[in-house]
PDB file of C-alpha atoms in Angstrom:
ATOM      1  CA  MET A 881     -12.992 -13.416   4.234  1.00 47.00           C
ATOM      2  CA  THR A 882     -10.515 -15.330   6.318  1.00 49.00           C
ATOM      3  CA  SER A 883     -11.747 -18.532   5.460  1.00 54.00           C
ATOM      4  CA  PHE A 884     -11.280 -17.210   1.769  1.00 54.00           C
ATOM      5  CA  LEU A 885      -7.557 -16.082   2.701  1.00 55.00           C
ATOM      6  CA  ASP A 886      -6.361 -19.060   5.028  1.00 65.00           C
ATOM      7  CA  PRO A 887      -5.855 -21.221   1.671  1.00 72.00           C
ATOM      8  CA  VAL A 888      -4.925 -19.184  -0.481  1.00 64.00           C
ATOM      9  CA  ILE A 889      -1.920 -17.667   1.573  1.00 65.00           C
ATOM     10  CA  ALA A 890      -1.127 -21.751   2.793  1.00 70.00           C
ATOM     11  CA  LEU A 891      -0.912 -23.078  -0.753  1.00 73.00           C
ATOM     12  CA  VAL A 892       1.292 -19.676  -2.317  1.00 70.00           C
ATOM     13  CA  SER A 893       3.389 -20.393   1.128  1.00 69.00           C
ATOM     14  CA  ALA A 894       4.381 -23.872  -0.340  1.00 74.00           C
ATOM     15  CA  TYR A 895       4.970 -22.772  -3.662  1.00 79.00           C
ATOM     16  CA  PRO A 896       6.660 -19.261  -4.085  1.00 83.00           C
ATOM     17  CA  TRP A 897       6.063 -19.038  -7.697  1.00 87.00           C
ATOM     18  CA  LEU A 898       2.712 -19.080  -7.037  1.00 87.00           C
ATOM     19  CA  ALA A 899       2.085 -16.579  -4.422  1.00 87.00           C
ATOM     20  CA  TYR A 900       4.619 -14.312  -7.034  1.00 92.00           C
ATOM     21  CA  LEU A 901       1.858 -14.995  -9.523  1.00 92.00           C
ATOM     22  CA  THR A 902      -1.374 -14.194  -7.075  1.00 88.00           C
ATOM     23  CA  LEU A 903       0.518 -11.143  -6.388  1.00 91.00           C
ATOM     24  CA  PHE A 904       0.126 -10.146  -9.700  1.00 94.00           C
ATOM     25  CA  LEU A 905      -2.675 -11.056 -10.576  1.00 92.00           C
ATOM     26  CA  ALA A 906      -4.184  -9.627  -7.320  1.00 90.00           C
ATOM     27  CA  ALA A 907      -2.885  -6.458  -8.760  1.00 92.00           C
ATOM     28  CA  LEU A 908      -3.716  -6.397 -12.123  1.00 92.00           C
ATOM     29  CA  LEU A 909      -7.189  -7.532 -11.665  1.00 89.00           C
ATOM     30  CA  GLU A 910      -7.909  -4.708  -8.733  1.00 87.00           C
ATOM     31  CA  ALA A 911      -6.721  -1.705 -11.421  1.00 87.00           C
ATOM     32  CA  ILE A 912      -9.901  -3.652 -13.521  1.00 86.00           C
ATOM     33  CA  PRO A 913     -13.342  -1.673 -13.737  1.00 84.00           C
ATOM     34  CA  VAL A 914     -15.781  -3.580 -11.810  1.00 79.00           C
ATOM     35  CA  ALA A 915     -13.589  -6.313 -11.154  1.00 81.00           C
ATOM     36  CA  GLY A 916     -11.637  -4.292  -8.926  1.00 74.00           C
ATOM     37  CA  ALA A 917     -14.467  -3.921  -6.915  1.00 70.00           C
ATOM     38  CA  LEU A 918     -14.598  -7.338  -6.280  1.00 74.00           C
ATOM     39  CA  VAL A 919     -11.100  -8.767  -5.855  1.00 75.00           C
ATOM     40  CA  PRO A 920      -9.783  -8.809  -2.437  1.00 76.00           C
ATOM     41  CA  GLY A 921      -6.384  -7.106  -4.195  1.00 81.00           C
ATOM     42  CA  SER A 922      -5.838  -5.411  -0.853  1.00 83.00           C
ATOM     43  CA  THR A 923      -5.453  -7.398   0.884  1.00 82.00           C
ATOM     44  CA  LEU A 924      -4.187 -10.276  -0.436  1.00 83.00           C
ATOM     45  CA  ILE A 925      -0.958  -8.285  -0.946  1.00 87.00           C
ATOM     46  CA  LEU A 926      -1.007  -7.089   2.799  1.00 83.00           C
ATOM     47  CA  ALA A 927      -1.737 -10.850   3.603  1.00 82.00           C
ATOM     48  CA  LEU A 928       1.594 -12.478   1.305  1.00 85.00           C
ATOM     49  CA  SER A 929       4.238  -9.506   2.178  1.00 84.00           C
ATOM     50  CA  ALA A 930       3.700 -11.128   5.820  1.00 80.00           C
ATOM     51  CA  LEU A 931       5.463 -14.016   4.485  1.00 81.00           C
ATOM     52  CA  VAL A 932       8.729 -11.927   3.644  1.00 82.00           C
ATOM     53  CA  PRO A 933      10.382 -11.724   7.319  1.00 77.00           C
ATOM     54  CA  GLY A 934       9.619 -15.660   7.622  1.00 75.00           C
ATOM     55  CA  GLY A 935      12.006 -15.960   3.962  1.00 77.00           C
ATOM     56  CA  GLU A 936       9.381 -17.803   2.389  1.00 79.00           C
ATOM     57  CA  LEU A 937       9.375 -14.574   0.011  1.00 85.00           C
ATOM     58  CA  LYS A 938      11.601 -12.097  -1.380  1.00 88.00           C
ATOM     59  CA  LEU A 939      10.850  -8.349  -0.693  1.00 88.00           C
ATOM     60  CA  TRP A 940      11.823  -7.348  -4.216  1.00 90.00           C
ATOM     61  CA  GLY A 941       9.416 -10.031  -5.845  1.00 92.00           C
ATOM     62  CA  VAL A 942       6.698  -9.137  -4.020  1.00 92.00           C
ATOM     63  CA  ILE A 943       7.052  -5.293  -4.708  1.00 92.00           C
ATOM     64  CA  ALA A 944       7.711  -6.209  -8.471  1.00 94.00           C
ATOM     65  CA  ALA A 945       4.673  -8.195  -8.690  1.00 95.00           C
ATOM     66  CA  ALA A 946       2.939  -5.983  -7.415  1.00 94.00           C
ATOM     67  CA  ILE A 947       3.943  -3.117  -8.995  1.00 95.00           C
ATOM     68  CA  ALA A 948       4.145  -5.037 -12.630  1.00 96.00           C
ATOM     69  CA  GLY A 949       0.317  -6.086 -11.980  1.00 95.00           C
ATOM     70  CA  ALA A 950      -0.734  -2.528 -11.308  1.00 95.00           C
ATOM     71  CA  ILE A 951       0.644  -1.067 -13.686  1.00 95.00           C
ATOM     72  CA  LEU A 952      -0.426  -3.242 -16.774  1.00 96.00           C
ATOM     73  CA  GLY A 953      -3.829  -3.238 -15.011  1.00 94.00           C
ATOM     74  CA  ASP A 954      -3.927   0.667 -14.885  1.00 95.00           C
ATOM     75  CA  GLY A 955      -2.461   0.422 -18.514  1.00 96.00           C
ATOM     76  CA  SER A 956      -4.968  -1.750 -19.907  1.00 94.00           C
ATOM     77  CA  ALA A 957      -7.849   0.377 -18.518  1.00 93.00           C
ATOM     78  CA  PHE A 958      -6.703   3.303 -19.763  1.00 96.00           C
ATOM     79  CA  TRP A 959      -5.472   2.383 -23.353  1.00 96.00           C
ATOM     80  CA  ALA A 960      -9.366   0.694 -23.006  1.00 94.00           C
ATOM     81  CA  GLY A 961     -10.830   4.205 -22.399  1.00 94.00           C
ATOM     82  CA  HIS A 962      -8.218   6.337 -24.509  1.00 94.00           C
ATOM     83  CA  ARG A 963      -9.413   4.234 -27.860  1.00 94.00           C
ATOM     84  CA  ALA A 964     -13.270   4.196 -26.880  1.00 91.00           C
ATOM     85  CA  GLN A 965     -13.401   7.351 -25.543  1.00 89.00           C
ATOM     86  CA  ARG A 966     -16.290   8.919 -23.534  1.00 87.00           C
ATOM     87  CA  ARG A 967     -18.784   6.275 -24.608  1.00 89.00           C
ATOM     88  CA  ILE A 968     -17.145   3.140 -23.027  1.00 90.00           C
ATOM     89  CA  LEU A 969     -18.659   4.998 -19.725  1.00 87.00           C
ATOM     90  CA  ASN A 970     -21.949   4.153 -20.597  1.00 85.00           C
ATOM     91  CA  ALA A 971     -20.748   0.670 -22.067  1.00 85.00           C
ATOM     92  CA  TRP A 972     -21.356  -2.832 -20.551  1.00 81.00           C
ATOM     93  CA  PRO A 973     -20.785  -3.618 -17.448  1.00 80.00           C
ATOM     94  CA  MET A 974     -19.428   0.158 -16.742  1.00 85.00           C
ATOM     95  CA  SER A 975     -23.117   1.048 -16.854  1.00 83.00           C
ATOM     96  CA  LYS A 976     -24.235  -1.601 -14.169  1.00 84.00           C
ATOM     97  CA  TYR A 977     -21.938   0.838 -11.956  1.00 83.00           C
ATOM     98  CA  PRO A 978     -23.639   4.393 -12.897  1.00 86.00           C
ATOM     99  CA  GLY A 979     -23.434   5.415  -9.233  1.00 86.00           C
ATOM    100  CA  VAL A 980     -19.222   4.668  -9.078  1.00 85.00           C
ATOM    101  CA  MET A 981     -18.640   5.931 -12.720  1.00 87.00           C
ATOM    102  CA  ALA A 982     -20.335   9.440 -11.832  1.00 89.00           C
ATOM    103  CA  GLN A 983     -18.542   8.918  -8.315  1.00 89.00           C
ATOM    104  CA  SER A 984     -15.344   9.035 -10.856  1.00 89.00           C
ATOM    105  CA  GLU A 985     -15.926  11.193 -13.132  1.00 91.00           C
ATOM    106  CA  THR A 986     -16.832  13.954 -10.506  1.00 91.00           C
ATOM    107  CA  PHE A 987     -13.515  12.739  -8.843  1.00 90.00           C
ATOM    108  CA  PHE A 988     -11.311  13.121 -11.997  1.00 90.00           C
ATOM    109  CA  HIS A 989     -13.377  16.559 -12.733  1.00 89.00           C
ATOM    110  CA  ARG A 990     -12.553  17.575  -9.082  1.00 88.00           C
ATOM    111  CA  TRP A 991      -8.733  16.642  -8.969  1.00 87.00           C
ATOM    112  CA  GLY A 992      -7.862  17.012 -12.857  1.00 87.00           C
ATOM    113  CA  THR A 993      -3.864  15.184 -13.173  1.00 89.00           C
ATOM    114  CA  LEU A 994      -3.668  14.358  -9.488  1.00 88.00           C
ATOM    115  CA  ALA A 995      -6.812  12.263  -9.493  1.00 91.00           C
ATOM    116  CA  VAL A 996      -4.640   9.466 -10.912  1.00 93.00           C
ATOM    117  CA  LEU A 997      -2.283   9.796  -7.975  1.00 90.00           C
ATOM    118  CA  PHE A 998      -4.930   9.977  -5.238  1.00 89.00           C
ATOM    119  CA  ALA A 999      -7.638   7.231  -6.671  1.00 90.00           C
ATOM    120  CA  ARG A1000      -4.761   4.711  -6.175  1.00 90.00           C
ATOM    121  CA  PHE A1001      -5.833   4.811  -2.624  1.00 87.00           C
ATOM    122  CA  VAL A1002      -9.644   5.225  -2.701  1.00 84.00           C
ATOM    123  CA  PRO A1003     -11.485   1.963  -3.280  1.00 79.00           C
ATOM    124  CA  PRO A1004     -13.705   1.199  -4.965  1.00 79.00           C
ATOM    125  CA  ILE A1005     -12.962   4.186  -7.913  1.00 84.00           C
ATOM    126  CA  ARG A1006      -9.290   3.173  -8.282  1.00 88.00           C
ATOM    127  CA  ALA A1007     -10.457   0.852 -10.268  1.00 89.00           C
ATOM    128  CA  PHE A1008     -12.303   3.571 -12.299  1.00 91.00           C
ATOM    129  CA  VAL A1009     -10.397   6.245 -12.735  1.00 92.00           C
ATOM    130  CA  PRO A1010      -7.782   4.916 -15.413  1.00 94.00           C
ATOM    131  CA  ILE A1011     -10.304   4.526 -17.715  1.00 94.00           C
ATOM    132  CA  THR A1012     -12.185   8.035 -16.812  1.00 93.00           C
ATOM    133  CA  ALA A1013      -8.916   9.420 -17.537  1.00 94.00           C
ATOM    134  CA  GLY A1014      -8.467   7.670 -21.338  1.00 95.00           C
ATOM    135  CA  ALA A1015     -12.100   8.405 -22.015  1.00 93.00           C
ATOM    136  CA  LEU A1016     -11.774  12.380 -21.000  1.00 93.00           C
ATOM    137  CA  GLY A1017      -8.908  12.952 -23.113  1.00 92.00           C
ATOM    138  CA  MET A1018      -6.067  12.302 -20.591  1.00 94.00           C
ATOM    139  CA  SER A1019      -2.252  12.390 -22.623  1.00 94.00           C
ATOM    140  CA  PRO A1020      -0.185   9.251 -22.166  1.00 95.00           C
ATOM    141  CA  ALA A1021       2.456  10.642 -21.380  1.00 93.00           C
ATOM    142  CA  VAL A1022       0.400  12.750 -18.534  1.00 93.00           C
ATOM    143  CA  PHE A1023      -1.509   9.844 -17.431  1.00 95.00           C
ATOM    144  CA  PHE A1024       1.848   7.258 -17.119  1.00 94.00           C
ATOM    145  CA  GLY A1025       4.143  10.163 -15.902  1.00 92.00           C
ATOM    146  CA  VAL A1026       1.822  10.619 -12.632  1.00 92.00           C
ATOM    147  CA  ASN A1027       0.307   6.819 -12.558  1.00 94.00           C
ATOM    148  CA  ILE A1028       4.084   5.465 -12.063  1.00 93.00           C
ATOM    149  CA  PRO A1029       4.543   7.200  -8.963  1.00 90.00           C
ATOM    150  CA  ALA A1030       1.358   6.701  -7.478  1.00 92.00           C
ATOM    151  CA  VAL A1031       1.691   2.771  -8.149  1.00 94.00           C
ATOM    152  CA  LEU A1032       5.160   2.999  -6.650  1.00 91.00           C
ATOM    153  CA  ALA A1033       3.853   4.344  -3.264  1.00 88.00           C
ATOM    154  CA  TRP A1034       0.564   2.278  -3.494  1.00 91.00           C
ATOM    155  CA  ALA A1035       2.628  -0.994  -3.608  1.00 91.00           C
ATOM    156  CA  LEU A1036       5.131   0.100  -0.680  1.00 88.00           C
ATOM    157  CA  ALA A1037       2.086   1.324   1.203  1.00 86.00           C
ATOM    158  CA  HIS A1038       0.689  -2.380   0.691  1.00 85.00           C
ATOM    159  CA  VAL A1039       3.347  -4.509   1.759  1.00 87.00           C
ATOM    160  CA  LEU A1040       5.994  -2.447   3.662  1.00 84.00           C
ATOM    161  CA  PRO A1041       2.939  -2.446   6.768  1.00 81.00           C
ATOM    162  CA  GLY A1042       2.793  -6.212   6.655  1.00 76.00           C
ATOM    163  CA  VAL A1043       6.563  -6.711   6.564  1.00 80.00           C
ATOM    164  CA  LEU A1044       7.264  -4.275   9.384  1.00 78.00           C
ATOM    165  CA  ALA A1045       4.874  -5.596  11.406  1.00 72.00           C
ATOM    166  CA  VAL A1046       5.559  -8.996  11.177  1.00 71.00           C
ATOM    167  CA  SER A1047       9.307  -8.875  11.407  1.00 71.00           C
ATOM    168  CA  ALA A1048       9.143  -7.272  15.015  1.00 67.00           C
ATOM    169  CA  LEU A1049       6.979 -10.075  15.690  1.00 62.00           C
ATOM    170  CA  HIS A1050       9.911 -12.168  14.436  1.00 60.00           C
ATOM    171  CA  GLU A1051      12.269 -10.081  16.236  1.00 62.00           C
ATOM    172  CA  TYR A1052      10.569  -9.559  19.374  1.00 56.00           C
ATOM    173  CA  ALA A1053       9.282 -13.442  19.611  1.00 52.00           C
ATOM    174  CA  GLY A1054      12.590 -15.244  18.973  1.00 52.00           C
ATOM    175  CA  LEU A1055      11.066 -16.425  16.076  1.00 50.00           C
ATOM    176  CA  PRO A1056      13.745 -17.245  13.171  1.00 51.00           C
ATOM    177  CA  HIS A1057      13.740 -14.377   9.955  1.00 50.00           C
ATOM    178  CA  ASP A1058      15.052 -13.594   6.978  1.00 50.00           C
ATOM    179  CA  GLN A1059      18.192 -11.738   7.836  1.00 50.00           C
ATOM    180  CA  GLY A1060      18.093  -9.945   4.777  1.00 50.00           C
ATOM    181  CA  THR A1061      15.257  -8.144   4.828  1.00 51.00           C
ATOM    182  CA  GLY A1062      16.093  -5.667   7.499  1.00 49.00           C
ATOM    183  CA  LYS A1063      18.228  -3.841   5.906  1.00 47.00           C
ATOM    184  CA  HIS A1064      16.384  -2.968   2.822  1.00 51.00           C
ATOM    185  CA  LEU A1065      12.797  -1.378   4.557  1.00 51.00           C
ATOM    186  CA  TRP A1066      14.531   1.635   5.952  1.00 47.00           C
ATOM    187  CA  ILE A1067      15.655   2.383   2.100  1.00 50.00           C
ATOM    188  CA  LEU A1068      12.101   1.451   1.199  1.00 53.00           C
ATOM    189  CA  ALA A1069      10.719   3.633   3.516  1.00 53.00           C
ATOM    190  CA  VAL A1070      12.729   6.683   3.128  1.00 50.00           C
ATOM    191  CA  PHE A1071      11.212   6.504  -0.779  1.00 53.00           C
ATOM    192  CA  ALA A1072       7.839   6.044  -0.111  1.00 54.00           C
ATOM    193  CA  ALA A1073       7.982   8.935   2.564  1.00 53.00           C
ATOM    194  CA  ALA A1074       9.566  10.840  -0.140  1.00 55.00           C
ATOM    195  CA  ILE A1075       6.684  10.216  -3.118  1.00 56.00           C
ATOM    196  CA  ILE A1076       4.505  10.908  -0.253  1.00 56.00           C
ATOM    197  CA  ALA A1077       5.798  14.340   0.630  1.00 55.00           C
ATOM    198  CA  LEU A1078       6.110  15.185  -3.022  1.00 58.00           C
ATOM    199  CA  GLY A1079       2.474  14.398  -3.267  1.00 57.00           C
ATOM    200  CA  VAL A1080       1.344  16.319  -0.487  1.00 54.00           C
ATOM    201  CA  TRP A1081       3.686  19.301  -2.528  1.00 57.00           C
ATOM    202  CA  THR A1082       2.222  19.339  -5.321  1.00 58.00           C
ATOM    203  CA  LEU A1083      -1.415  19.269  -3.599  1.00 52.00           C
ATOM    204  CA  ARG A1084       0.073  22.411  -1.924  1.00 54.00           C
ATOM    205  CA  ARG A1085       0.686  24.280  -4.717  1.00 59.00           C
ATOM    206  CA  ARG A1086      -2.294  23.523  -6.580  1.00 53.00           C
ATOM    207  CA  ARG A1087      -4.569  24.405  -3.950  1.00 51.00           C
ATOM    208  CA  MET A1088      -1.967  27.487  -3.427  1.00 52.00           C
ATOM    209  CA  GLY A1089      -2.397  29.011  -7.237  1.00 52.00           C
ATOM    210  CA  LYS A1090      -6.033  28.380  -6.853  1.00 52.00           C
ATOM    211  CA  PRO A1091      -8.227  31.697  -7.389  1.00 46.00           C
ATOM    212  CA  PRO A1092     -10.113  32.107  -3.589  1.00 41.00           C
ATOM    213  CA  SER A1093     -13.582  31.507  -4.410  1.00 40.00           C
ATOM    214  CA  ASP A1094     -16.550  34.209  -3.776  1.00 35.00           C
TER     215      ASP A1094
END
């Protein structure tokens, strides 16, 4: 994996527009069924986010590219399932991965609407739950109402660790860094914490509303 990432990082650090395009495509492909299980999208996003503290890339550009790619990928998969209905779950190339498809459907039935939120953080079913949700009849309003906040939390969870870690390295090692980055990190960290807290609160409320099992 390192031998693959090193030349990619070297290239995109020299051409920022290519870095943003790579981030967009990484997030997009990671959300597409089958491709998402093969493309190291999360690894690329985490690695490229490490270029933010040095000023090679802009924090908001990195986050925006990741969010746009993930929403487009998830949305495309959902609409494909919504249009074709259940028959798409047994079509090629999903038919080549019956185990993952079964796991995705079980995950969806277990968690319902929250599956769209949780799947964003659970590879490899992350790439299969949106198409499953569409195929099993989830409404577009419900899907995107959950998916968009999930993508925002996912993007922050992938970008901020790399930025914070390298920012600390720049700070304590005396390396040059972008002074404008640090002042935005606490805002994003609070925003990410709020989304996570909302998810936990929703999960607890859902569990409390369930009747006790025999």
